[in-house]
Coordinates of C-alpha atoms in Angstrom, one line a residue:
Chain Z
M218 CA -12.6 -16.4 -35.4
S219 CA -13.2 -18.5 -32.3
E220 CA -12.1 -17.4 -28.9
S221 CA -10.8 -19.4 -25.9
I222 CA -12.2 -18.4 -22.5
F223 CA -10.1 -18.8 -19.3
D224 CA -12.0 -18.2 -16.1
L225 CA -9.4 -17.5 -13.4
A226 CA -12.1 -18.5 -10.9
D227 CA -11.5 -22.1 -12.2
V228 CA -8.0 -22.3 -13.7
T229 CA -4.7 -21.0 -12.4
V230 CA -2.7 -18.1 -13.9
R231 CA 0.1 -20.7 -14.6
E232 CA -2.3 -22.7 -16.8
L233 CA -3.4 -19.6 -18.6
N234 CA 0.1 -18.4 -19.2
Q235 CA 1.3 -21.8 -20.4
T236 CA -1.5 -21.9 -22.9
L237 CA -0.6 -18.4 -24.1
H238 CA 3.0 -19.4 -24.5
A239 CA 2.1 -22.6 -26.4
N240 CA 0.0 -20.8 -29.0
E241 CA 1.4 -18.8 -32.0
S242 CA -1.9 -17.0 -32.5
G243 CA -5.6 -16.9 -31.5
T244 CA -7.9 -14.8 -29.3
F245 CA -8.2 -15.5 -25.6
R246 CA -10.6 -13.9 -23.1
V247 CA -9.7 -14.0 -19.4
L248 CA -12.5 -13.7 -16.8
N249 CA -12.3 -13.0 -13.0
P250 CA -8.7 -11.9 -12.8
R251 CA -9.5 -10.4 -9.3
G252 CA -6.1 -8.8 -8.9
A253 CA -4.1 -11.9 -9.8
H254 CA -0.4 -11.3 -10.4
A255 CA 1.6 -12.0 -13.7
V256 CA -1.5 -12.5 -15.8
A257 CA -0.5 -12.9 -19.5
A258 CA 3.2 -12.4 -18.6
G259 CA 5.8 -13.6 -21.0
I260 CA 3.9 -13.7 -24.2
N261 CA 6.1 -14.1 -27.3
S262 CA 3.6 -14.7 -30.2
D263 CA 0.8 -13.1 -32.0
V264 CA -1.9 -14.0 -29.5
E265 CA -4.6 -11.4 -28.6
V266 CA -5.7 -11.5 -25.0
H267 CA -8.7 -9.6 -23.5
I268 CA -8.7 -9.5 -19.7
E269 CA -12.1 -8.6 -18.2
G270 CA -11.4 -7.0 -14.8
S271 CA -8.5 -5.7 -12.8
V272 CA -5.2 -7.4 -12.5
G273 CA -2.4 -7.4 -9.9
Y274 CA 1.4 -7.0 -10.4
Y275 CA 3.4 -7.5 -13.6
C276 CA 0.5 -8.0 -16.0
A277 CA 1.9 -8.6 -19.5
G278 CA 5.4 -8.4 -18.2
M279 CA 8.2 -9.1 -20.7
H280 CA 5.6 -8.8 -23.5
Q281 CA 6.6 -9.5 -27.1
R282 CA 4.6 -9.3 -30.4
G283 CA 0.9 -10.0 -29.3
T284 CA -1.8 -7.7 -27.9
V285 CA -3.0 -7.6 -24.3
R286 CA -6.1 -5.5 -23.4
V287 CA -7.1 -5.1 -19.8
H288 CA -10.7 -3.9 -19.3
G289 CA -9.9 -2.6 -15.8
N290 CA -7.0 -1.4 -13.6
A291 CA -3.5 -2.8 -13.2
S292 CA -1.1 -2.8 -10.3
T293 CA 2.7 -2.5 -10.1
G294 CA 4.8 -3.3 -13.1
L295 CA 2.3 -3.4 -15.9
A296 CA 4.1 -4.4 -19.1
E297 CA 7.4 -4.1 -17.4
N298 CA 10.2 -4.9 -19.8
I299 CA 7.9 -4.9 -22.8
M300 CA 9.9 -5.6 -26.0
S301 CA 7.3 -5.2 -28.8
G302 CA 3.6 -5.6 -29.4
T303 CA 0.8 -3.7 -27.6
V304 CA -0.5 -3.6 -24.0
H305 CA -3.6 -1.4 -23.6
I306 CA -5.6 -0.9 -20.4
T307 CA -8.9 1.0 -20.1
G308 CA -8.4 1.9 -16.4
S309 CA -5.5 3.1 -14.3
A310 CA -2.1 1.6 -13.4
T311 CA -0.2 1.9 -10.2
M312 CA 3.6 2.1 -9.9
S313 CA 6.3 1.5 -12.5
A314 CA 4.1 0.9 -15.6
G315 CA 6.2 0.1 -18.6
A316 CA 9.4 0.0 -16.5
T317 CA 12.6 -0.7 -18.6
G318 CA 10.5 -1.3 -21.7
H319 CA 12.6 -1.8 -24.9
G320 CA 9.9 -1.4 -27.5
G321 CA 6.2 -1.8 -28.3
L322 CA 3.3 0.3 -27.2
L323 CA 1.8 0.7 -23.8
V324 CA -1.5 2.6 -23.5
I325 CA -3.1 3.5 -20.2
E326 CA -6.4 5.3 -20.7
G327 CA -6.6 6.3 -17.0
N328 CA -3.8 7.5 -14.7
A329 CA -0.4 6.0 -14.2
G330 CA 1.2 6.0 -10.7
S331 CA 4.7 6.9 -9.8
R332 CA 7.8 6.0 -11.9
C333 CA 5.8 5.4 -15.1
G334 CA 8.3 4.5 -17.8
I335 CA 11.2 4.3 -15.3
S336 CA 14.4 3.4 -17.2
M337 CA 12.5 3.1 -20.5
K338 CA 14.7 1.9 -23.3
G339 CA 12.6 2.4 -26.4
V340 CA 9.0 1.7 -25.5
D341 CA 6.3 4.2 -26.4
I342 CA 3.9 4.9 -23.6
V343 CA 0.6 6.9 -23.9
V344 CA -1.2 7.9 -20.8
G345 CA -4.7 9.3 -21.1
G346 CA -4.7 10.8 -17.6
N347 CA -1.9 11.8 -15.3
V348 CA 1.4 10.3 -14.4
G349 CA 2.9 10.2 -10.9
H350 CA 6.2 11.4 -9.5
M351 CA 9.5 10.4 -11.1
S352 CA 8.0 9.2 -14.3
A353 CA 10.6 8.4 -17.1
F354 CA 13.3 8.4 -14.4
M355 CA 16.6 7.6 -16.2
G356 CA 14.7 7.0 -19.4
Q357 CA 17.1 6.1 -22.2
A358 CA 15.0 5.9 -25.4
G359 CA 11.3 5.9 -26.5
N360 CA 8.4 8.3 -26.0
L361 CA 6.2 9.1 -23.0
V362 CA 3.0 10.9 -24.1
V363 CA 0.9 12.2 -21.2
L364 CA -2.5 13.8 -21.9
G365 CA -3.0 14.9 -18.4
D366 CA -0.5 16.3 -15.8
A367 CA 2.8 14.9 -14.6
G368 CA 3.9 14.6 -10.9
A369 CA 7.1 15.9 -9.3
D370 CA 10.6 15.2 -10.7
L371 CA 9.5 14.3 -14.2
G372 CA 12.4 12.9 -16.3
D373 CA 14.9 12.9 -13.5
S374 CA 18.4 11.9 -14.7
L375 CA 17.0 11.4 -18.2
Y376 CA 19.3 10.1 -21.0
E377 CA 17.6 10.4 -24.3
A378 CA 13.8 9.6 -24.1
D379 CA 11.3 12.2 -25.2
I380 CA 8.5 13.2 -22.9
Y381 CA 5.4 15.1 -24.2
V382 CA 2.9 16.4 -21.6
R383 CA -0.3 18.2 -22.4
G384 CA -1.1 19.4 -18.9
A385 CA 0.9 20.8 -16.0
V386 CA 4.2 19.4 -14.7
E387 CA 4.6 19.7 -11.0
S388 CA 8.4 19.8 -11.3
L389 CA 11.1 18.7 -13.6
G390 CA 13.8 16.3 -12.3
S391 CA 17.5 16.8 -12.4
D392 CA 18.8 17.5 -15.9
C393 CA 15.3 17.4 -17.5
V394 CA 14.4 20.6 -19.4
E395 CA 11.7 21.9 -21.7
K396 CA 12.5 21.6 -25.3
E397 CA 11.3 23.0 -28.6
L398 CA 8.3 21.1 -30.2
R399 CA 9.7 20.2 -33.7
P400 CA 7.7 19.0 -36.7
E401 CA 9.0 15.5 -36.2
D402 CA 7.7 15.7 -32.6
L403 CA 4.2 16.6 -33.8
E404 CA 4.4 13.6 -36.1
T405 CA 5.4 11.3 -33.3
I406 CA 2.6 12.6 -31.0
S407 CA 0.1 12.3 -33.8
R408 CA 1.2 8.7 -34.6
L409 CA 1.1 7.6 -31.0
L410 CA -2.3 9.1 -30.3
S411 CA -3.7 7.4 -33.3
A412 CA -2.2 4.1 -32.3
A413 CA -3.6 4.5 -28.8
G414 CA -7.0 5.5 -30.1
L415 CA -6.9 8.7 -28.0
A416 CA -7.8 12.2 -29.3
A417 CA -5.8 15.3 -28.6
E418 CA -4.2 18.2 -30.5
P419 CA -0.5 17.5 -30.9
T420 CA 0.4 21.2 -30.7
D421 CA -1.1 21.3 -27.2
F422 CA 1.8 19.3 -25.8
T423 CA 5.1 20.5 -24.4
R424 CA 8.2 18.5 -25.0
Y425 CA 10.7 17.7 -22.3
G426 CA 14.1 16.0 -22.7
S427 CA 17.6 15.7 -21.3
A428 CA 19.8 18.8 -20.9
R429 CA 22.7 16.2 -21.1
E430 CA 24.6 17.9 -18.3
L431 CA 24.7 14.8 -16.1
Y432 CA 26.7 12.9 -18.7
N433 CA 29.9 12.6 -16.6
F434 CA 32.4 12.1 -19.4
N435 CA 33.8 15.5 -20.6
V436 CA 36.4 15.4 -23.3
D437 CA 38.3 18.2 -21.7
D438 CA 38.9 16.0 -18.6
I439 CA 40.7 13.3 -20.6
N440 CA 44.2 14.7 -20.0
A441 CA 43.5 15.1 -16.3
E442 CA 42.4 11.5 -16.0
L443 CA 45.5 10.3 -17.9
A444 CA 47.7 12.5 -15.8
E445 CA 46.2 11.1 -12.7
G446 CA 46.7 7.6 -14.0
Q447 CA 50.4 8.2 -14.5
S448 CA 51.1 9.8 -11.1
Chain P
M1106 CA 7.4 -7.3 2.6
C1107 CA 4.2 -7.4 4.8
G1108 CA 0.6 -7.1 3.7
I1109 CA -1.8 -4.5 5.2
V1110 CA -5.5 -4.2 4.9
G1111 CA -8.0 -1.7 6.3
L1112 CA -11.8 -1.7 6.0
F1113 CA -13.8 1.3 7.1
L1114 CA -17.6 1.0 6.9
K1115 CA -19.3 4.3 6.2
T1116 CA -22.8 3.0 6.6
D1117 CA -24.3 0.2 8.7
T1118 CA -25.0 -2.0 5.6
Y1119 CA -22.1 -4.3 6.2
R1120 CA -21.3 -3.8 9.9
S1121 CA -22.5 -7.2 11.0
E1122 CA -20.1 -8.7 8.3
L1123 CA -17.0 -6.6 9.2
G1124 CA -15.0 -9.5 10.5
R1125 CA -15.9 -11.8 7.6
H1126 CA -14.8 -9.3 5.0
T1127 CA -11.6 -8.4 6.9
A1128 CA -10.8 -12.1 7.2
A1129 CA -11.2 -12.5 3.4
M1130 CA -8.9 -9.5 2.8
L1131 CA -6.3 -10.9 5.2
H1132 CA -6.5 -14.3 3.5
E1133 CA -5.4 -12.6 0.2
M1134 CA -2.4 -11.0 1.9
R1135 CA -0.9 -14.3 3.3
G1136 CA 1.7 -14.4 0.6
R1137 CA 3.1 -11.0 1.6
G1138 CA 3.4 -12.0 5.3
P1139 CA 3.3 -15.6 6.1
D1140 CA 5.0 -15.5 9.5
S1141 CA 2.5 -13.7 11.7
A1142 CA -0.7 -11.7 11.6
G1143 CA -2.9 -9.4 13.7
F1144 CA -6.1 -7.5 13.5
A1145 CA -7.8 -4.7 15.3
V1146 CA -11.6 -4.4 15.2
Y1147 CA -13.5 -1.3 16.2
D1148 CA -17.1 -1.1 17.2
E1149 CA -19.1 1.7 18.7
G1150 CA -18.1 0.9 22.3
I1151 CA -19.8 2.0 25.4
E1152 CA -19.5 5.6 26.5
G1153 CA -17.2 5.9 29.6
Q1154 CA -16.0 2.4 29.4
T1155 CA -12.4 1.3 28.4
R1156 CA -11.4 -2.0 27.0
L1157 CA -7.9 -3.3 27.3
T1158 CA -6.8 -6.3 25.2
L1159 CA -4.0 -8.2 27.0
L1160 CA -1.7 -10.9 25.8
A1161 CA -0.1 -13.6 27.9
E1162 CA 1.9 -15.1 25.0
G1163 CA 1.6 -18.8 24.6
R1164 CA -0.4 -19.3 27.8
D1165 CA -4.1 -20.0 27.3
F1166 CA -5.5 -18.6 30.5
S1167 CA -9.1 -19.0 31.5
S1168 CA -11.1 -16.0 32.8
A1169 CA -10.5 -17.5 36.2
D1170 CA -6.7 -17.4 35.6
W1171 CA -6.9 -13.7 34.8
K1172 CA -9.1 -12.9 37.8
P1173 CA -6.2 -12.1 40.3
L1174 CA -4.7 -9.7 37.9
A1175 CA -8.1 -8.0 37.3
A1176 CA -8.6 -7.8 41.1
S1177 CA -5.2 -6.0 41.5
L1178 CA -6.1 -3.7 38.7
E1179 CA -9.5 -2.9 40.4
D1180 CA -7.6 -1.8 43.5
V1181 CA -5.4 0.5 41.4
L1182 CA -8.2 2.0 39.4
S1183 CA -10.8 2.0 42.2
A1184 CA -13.2 0.7 39.6
E1185 CA -14.6 -2.7 38.6
V1186 CA -12.8 -4.7 35.9
S1187 CA -14.6 -7.5 34.0
V1188 CA -12.7 -10.2 32.2
R1189 CA -13.3 -12.1 28.9
S1190 CA -10.6 -14.5 27.8
I1191 CA -9.9 -15.9 24.3
L1192 CA -6.9 -18.3 24.3
D1193 CA -3.8 -16.3 25.3
H1194 CA -5.6 -13.0 24.9
A1195 CA -8.1 -11.4 27.3
V1196 CA -10.3 -8.3 27.2
F1197 CA -10.6 -6.3 30.4
E1198 CA -13.4 -3.8 30.6
T1199 CA -13.6 -1.0 33.1
K1200 CA -15.0 2.4 33.8
G1201 CA -11.6 3.3 35.3
D1202 CA -8.8 5.3 33.6
G1203 CA -7.6 3.2 30.6
R1204 CA -4.3 4.9 30.2
A1205 CA -3.4 4.5 33.9
A1206 CA -4.4 0.9 33.6
R1207 CA -2.1 0.3 30.6
Q1208 CA 0.8 2.0 32.4
W1209 CA 0.3 0.1 35.6
L1210 CA 0.2 -3.2 33.7
I1211 CA 3.4 -2.3 31.8
D1212 CA 5.2 -1.2 34.9
N1213 CA 4.1 -4.1 37.2
H1214 CA 3.4 -7.1 34.9
P1215 CA 6.1 -7.2 32.2
S1216 CA 5.1 -10.8 31.2
I1217 CA 1.7 -9.4 30.0
D1218 CA 1.6 -7.3 26.9
V1219 CA -1.1 -4.6 26.7
L1220 CA -2.1 -4.9 23.0
S1221 CA -4.7 -2.1 23.0
H1222 CA -6.7 0.2 25.1
G1223 CA -9.6 2.4 24.2
R1224 CA -13.4 2.6 24.1
Q1225 CA -13.9 1.0 20.7
I1226 CA -10.9 -1.2 19.9
E1227 CA -10.0 -4.9 20.5
L1228 CA -6.8 -6.3 19.1
Y1229 CA -5.5 -9.8 18.5
K1230 CA -2.2 -11.0 17.1
S1231 CA -0.1 -14.1 16.9
V1232 CA 2.8 -15.8 15.1
G1233 CA 1.7 -18.3 12.5
D1234 CA -0.3 -18.5 9.3
P1235 CA -2.6 -15.5 8.9
D1236 CA -5.7 -17.7 8.2
L1237 CA -5.1 -19.7 11.4
V1238 CA -4.6 -16.4 13.4
A1239 CA -7.9 -15.1 12.1
E1240 CA -9.6 -18.4 12.9
R1241 CA -8.2 -18.8 16.3
Y1242 CA -9.3 -15.3 17.4
D1243 CA -12.7 -15.5 15.7
L1244 CA -12.2 -12.7 13.3
A1245 CA -14.9 -13.8 10.9
T1246 CA -17.8 -13.5 13.3
R1247 CA -17.0 -10.0 14.5
S1248 CA -19.1 -7.0 13.7
G1249 CA -18.1 -3.3 14.0
T1250 CA -17.3 -0.1 12.1
H1251 CA -13.8 -0.6 11.0
A1252 CA -10.9 -3.0 11.1
I1253 CA -7.1 -2.9 10.4
A1254 CA -5.1 -6.0 9.8
H1255 CA -1.6 -7.1 8.9
T1256 CA 0.3 -10.0 7.7
R1257 CA 4.0 -9.9 8.6
M1258 CA 7.3 -10.8 7.0
A1259 CA 9.6 -9.7 9.8
T1260 CA 12.6 -7.6 8.9
E1261 CA 13.4 -5.1 11.7
S1262 CA 12.8 -7.3 14.7
A1263 CA 12.2 -10.9 15.5
V1264 CA 9.2 -13.1 14.6
T1265 CA 7.4 -12.9 17.9
T1266 CA 3.8 -12.1 18.8
N1267 CA 4.6 -8.8 20.3
G1268 CA 6.6 -7.8 17.2
S1269 CA 3.4 -8.4 15.1
H1270 CA 1.2 -5.6 14.0
P1271 CA -1.1 -3.8 14.6
F1272 CA 0.4 -1.5 17.3
V1273 CA -1.6 0.5 19.7
T1274 CA 0.1 3.0 22.1
G1275 CA -2.7 5.5 22.6
A1276 CA -6.4 5.1 23.2
D1277 CA -8.2 3.7 20.2
T1278 CA -5.1 4.6 18.0
C1279 CA -3.8 1.7 16.0
L1280 CA -1.3 1.4 13.2
V1281 CA -0.1 -1.2 10.7
H1282 CA 3.0 -0.6 8.6
N1283 CA 4.6 -1.9 5.5
G1284 CA 8.1 -0.6 5.3
S1285 CA 10.9 0.2 7.6
L1286 CA 11.8 3.3 9.6
S1287 CA 15.4 4.4 9.9
N1288 CA 15.2 6.9 12.8
H1289 CA 13.1 4.8 15.2
N1290 CA 15.7 4.5 18.0
Q1291 CA 16.2 8.2 18.2
L1292 CA 12.5 8.9 18.0
R1293 CA 11.7 6.3 20.6
K1294 CA 14.0 8.1 23.1
R1295 CA 12.4 11.4 22.3
L1296 CA 8.9 10.0 22.8
E1297 CA 9.9 8.3 26.1
Q1298 CA 11.0 11.6 27.4
R1299 CA 7.6 12.9 26.5
G1300 CA 5.8 10.2 28.4
E1301 CA 5.1 7.5 25.8
S1302 CA 5.9 4.0 26.8
F1303 CA 6.9 1.1 24.5
Q1304 CA 6.8 -2.6 24.9
T1305 CA 8.9 -3.8 21.9
E1306 CA 12.0 -2.9 19.9
N1307 CA 9.9 -2.6 16.8
D1308 CA 10.1 0.4 14.5
S1309 CA 6.4 0.4 13.7
E1310 CA 5.5 0.7 17.4
V1311 CA 7.4 3.9 17.4
A1312 CA 5.3 5.3 14.6
A1313 CA 2.2 4.3 16.6
G1314 CA 3.7 6.0 19.7
Y1315 CA 4.4 9.1 17.7
L1316 CA 0.8 9.4 16.5
S1317 CA -0.5 8.8 20.1
W1318 CA 1.8 11.5 21.4
R1319 CA 0.6 14.0 18.7
L1320 CA -3.1 13.1 19.3
R1321 CA -2.6 13.5 23.1
E1322 CA -1.1 16.9 22.5
G1323 CA -4.4 17.9 20.8
D1324 CA -3.6 17.3 17.1
S1325 CA -6.3 16.0 14.8
I1326 CA -5.3 12.8 12.9
D1327 CA -4.6 14.9 9.8
E1328 CA -2.3 17.2 11.8
A1329 CA -0.6 14.3 13.5
L1330 CA 0.1 12.7 10.1
H1331 CA 1.3 16.0 8.7
A1332 CA 3.8 16.2 11.5
A1333 CA 4.8 12.6 10.9
L1334 CA 5.8 13.4 7.4
A1335 CA 8.5 15.6 8.8
D1336 CA 9.6 13.5 11.7
L1337 CA 9.5 9.9 10.4
D1338 CA 12.4 8.9 8.2
G1339 CA 12.1 5.7 6.2
F1340 CA 9.8 3.8 3.9
Y1341 CA 6.2 3.4 4.9
T1342 CA 2.7 2.8 3.9
F1343 CA 0.5 3.2 7.0
A1344 CA -3.1 2.2 7.6
I1345 CA -4.3 3.9 10.8
G1346 CA -7.4 3.3 12.9
V1347 CA -8.5 6.0 15.3
E1348 CA -11.7 6.5 17.3
S1349 CA -14.5 6.5 14.7
G1350 CA -11.9 7.1 12.0
F1351 CA -9.5 5.7 9.4
A1352 CA -6.5 7.1 7.7
I1353 CA -3.8 6.3 5.2
L1354 CA -0.3 7.8 4.6
R1355 CA 2.6 6.9 2.3
D1356 CA 6.1 8.3 2.5
P1357 CA 7.3 10.8 -0.1
I1358 CA 9.0 8.1 -2.2
A1359 CA 6.1 5.7 -1.9
C1360 CA 7.7 2.5 -3.0
K1361 CA 5.6 0.4 -0.7
P1362 CA 2.4 -0.5 -2.4
A1363 CA -1.1 0.7 -1.6
V1364 CA -4.4 0.7 -3.3
V1365 CA -7.7 2.2 -2.1
A1366 CA -11.3 1.5 -3.2
E1367 CA -14.3 3.4 -2.1
T1368 CA -18.1 3.0 -2.5
D1369 CA -21.0 4.7 -0.8
D1370 CA -20.8 2.0 1.9
W1371 CA -17.1 1.4 2.5
V1372 CA -13.5 2.4 2.1
A1373 CA -10.9 -0.3 1.8
M1374 CA -7.2 -0.2 1.4
S1375 CA -4.7 -2.9 0.9
S1376 CA -1.2 -3.6 -0.3
E1377 CA -2.7 -5.4 -3.3
Y1378 CA -5.9 -5.2 -5.2
G1379 CA -6.4 -8.9 -4.7
A1380 CA -7.6 -8.2 -1.2
I1381 CA -10.1 -5.6 -2.3
A1382 CA -11.4 -7.8 -5.1
T1383 CA -13.2 -9.9 -2.4
L1384 CA -15.4 -7.0 -1.2
P1385 CA -19.2 -6.7 -1.9
D1386 CA -20.1 -4.3 -4.8
V1387 CA -16.4 -3.8 -5.7
Q1388 CA -17.3 -3.5 -9.3
H1389 CA -18.8 -0.2 -8.6
A1390 CA -16.0 1.1 -6.4
T1391 CA -13.7 4.0 -7.2
V1392 CA -10.2 2.5 -7.2
F1393 CA -7.1 4.6 -6.9
E1394 CA -3.5 4.6 -5.7
P1395 CA -3.0 6.9 -2.8
E1396 CA -0.4 9.5 -3.7
P1397 CA 2.9 10.0 -1.8
S1398 CA 2.8 12.4 1.2
V1399 CA -0.9 12.9 0.9
I1400 CA -3.0 12.3 4.0
Y1401 CA -6.2 10.4 3.3
S1402 CA -8.7 10.2 6.2
W1403 CA -12.3 9.3 6.8
S1404 CA -14.4 9.7 9.9
L1405 CA -17.8 8.7 11.2
A1406 CA -17.9 11.7 13.5
A1407 CA -20.4 14.4 12.4

């Protein structure tokens, strides 16, 4: 299948993105990204995009359906608000990778910086290296699989996402606790590793999740609230 | 927002091109700070000699215009003072006491800003488009060992030349800042009681003054930055130049961006990778995001 080449030394990111938005399918190769922002953002089709080099902020932001592969590093907000499809980078990402993602798969072969998967809402994130502090902060759904170590305050104020870490965790955030690794967790890890093309032994991971003690509503308090409302 | 860049040359391979590479990095950071810019360039300097970079904002003095001030300073220091002017900036060079010269100028000539003093540093800053600032003060042709530069989007104080970065308060100690400090007024008072003097209301100048004070008390740059982690409250990514050295520090939350790249020849840091992508041999660099509360420093000293 033929492939379209976009050299960002010659064309603007806007031209690239407009082309990606106008095509329902096809393979696109992007050269010389040189840290440009918002490369391949807003895709909502079955296109396949290969980016040869490192990108700036919000690469593949709001991604849906297609595939974006970055052969390099990415800065803040990689695949932020991803809805579906796949975003895969061979290098490392800085802050807030996969932030608020609703679905799809984000693979970072290297390390992810702080707040990886912050407020994740269903996305699956697989990180080959380490994640920085406050990763999965306020996560609501989805899975974060970390083959390396996790920084401080992992899973702080977590709602319902699952976190699997193979290495050491510097500290757990408020209301995040270690949980039993169930057979369905081993299946999830196995499935995500395979989708990410990374090798590891599922049983080597530890699962972390919400202790559910920060949920403010307590049924025993309902009468107190009603009583207060009447006074 | 603000954009910061730092380039530290570990070997002499690119030293004749320091200014050209710094200007290219600064160019990439225009979008983060379109209202003003500044840069500090370090070279090896001359032993026993101090340079002071002075600013007479908006007044393009010739060397002859600066002469009377230099003559007064010669009397105070009992040492010769040579003058080199570049638009509204001038570089005074003397074998006299640089810190005393800075203090005398601040006390007696409030219309002149002392932008820097030290053996190795020269510093230029102005309001306006960063590319124009670089061009006006000839950044691209400068050589040296390291450079720190900044593009400013003002938040904590007005858009003025002396509110622009970098800030120098101690000999050869220069700082650029992306972020905002919340305890700078209190800290400024404490530092003034300890003998530091400030020329602006800017929060970042206080951070520079804090480091100068710690270094003067005998701290190494690593020790000074370690103390800063406890005493500075707010958001910050700092790039810091010192005599023969370069350092980076981010606050414990680290929401202000930073990326570092290192090769055998150079270390570069910037707010965005786009600035680093301009550097020679970048494809072989080790690129990483500096971690919060971790002090990174490099030195040419043996």
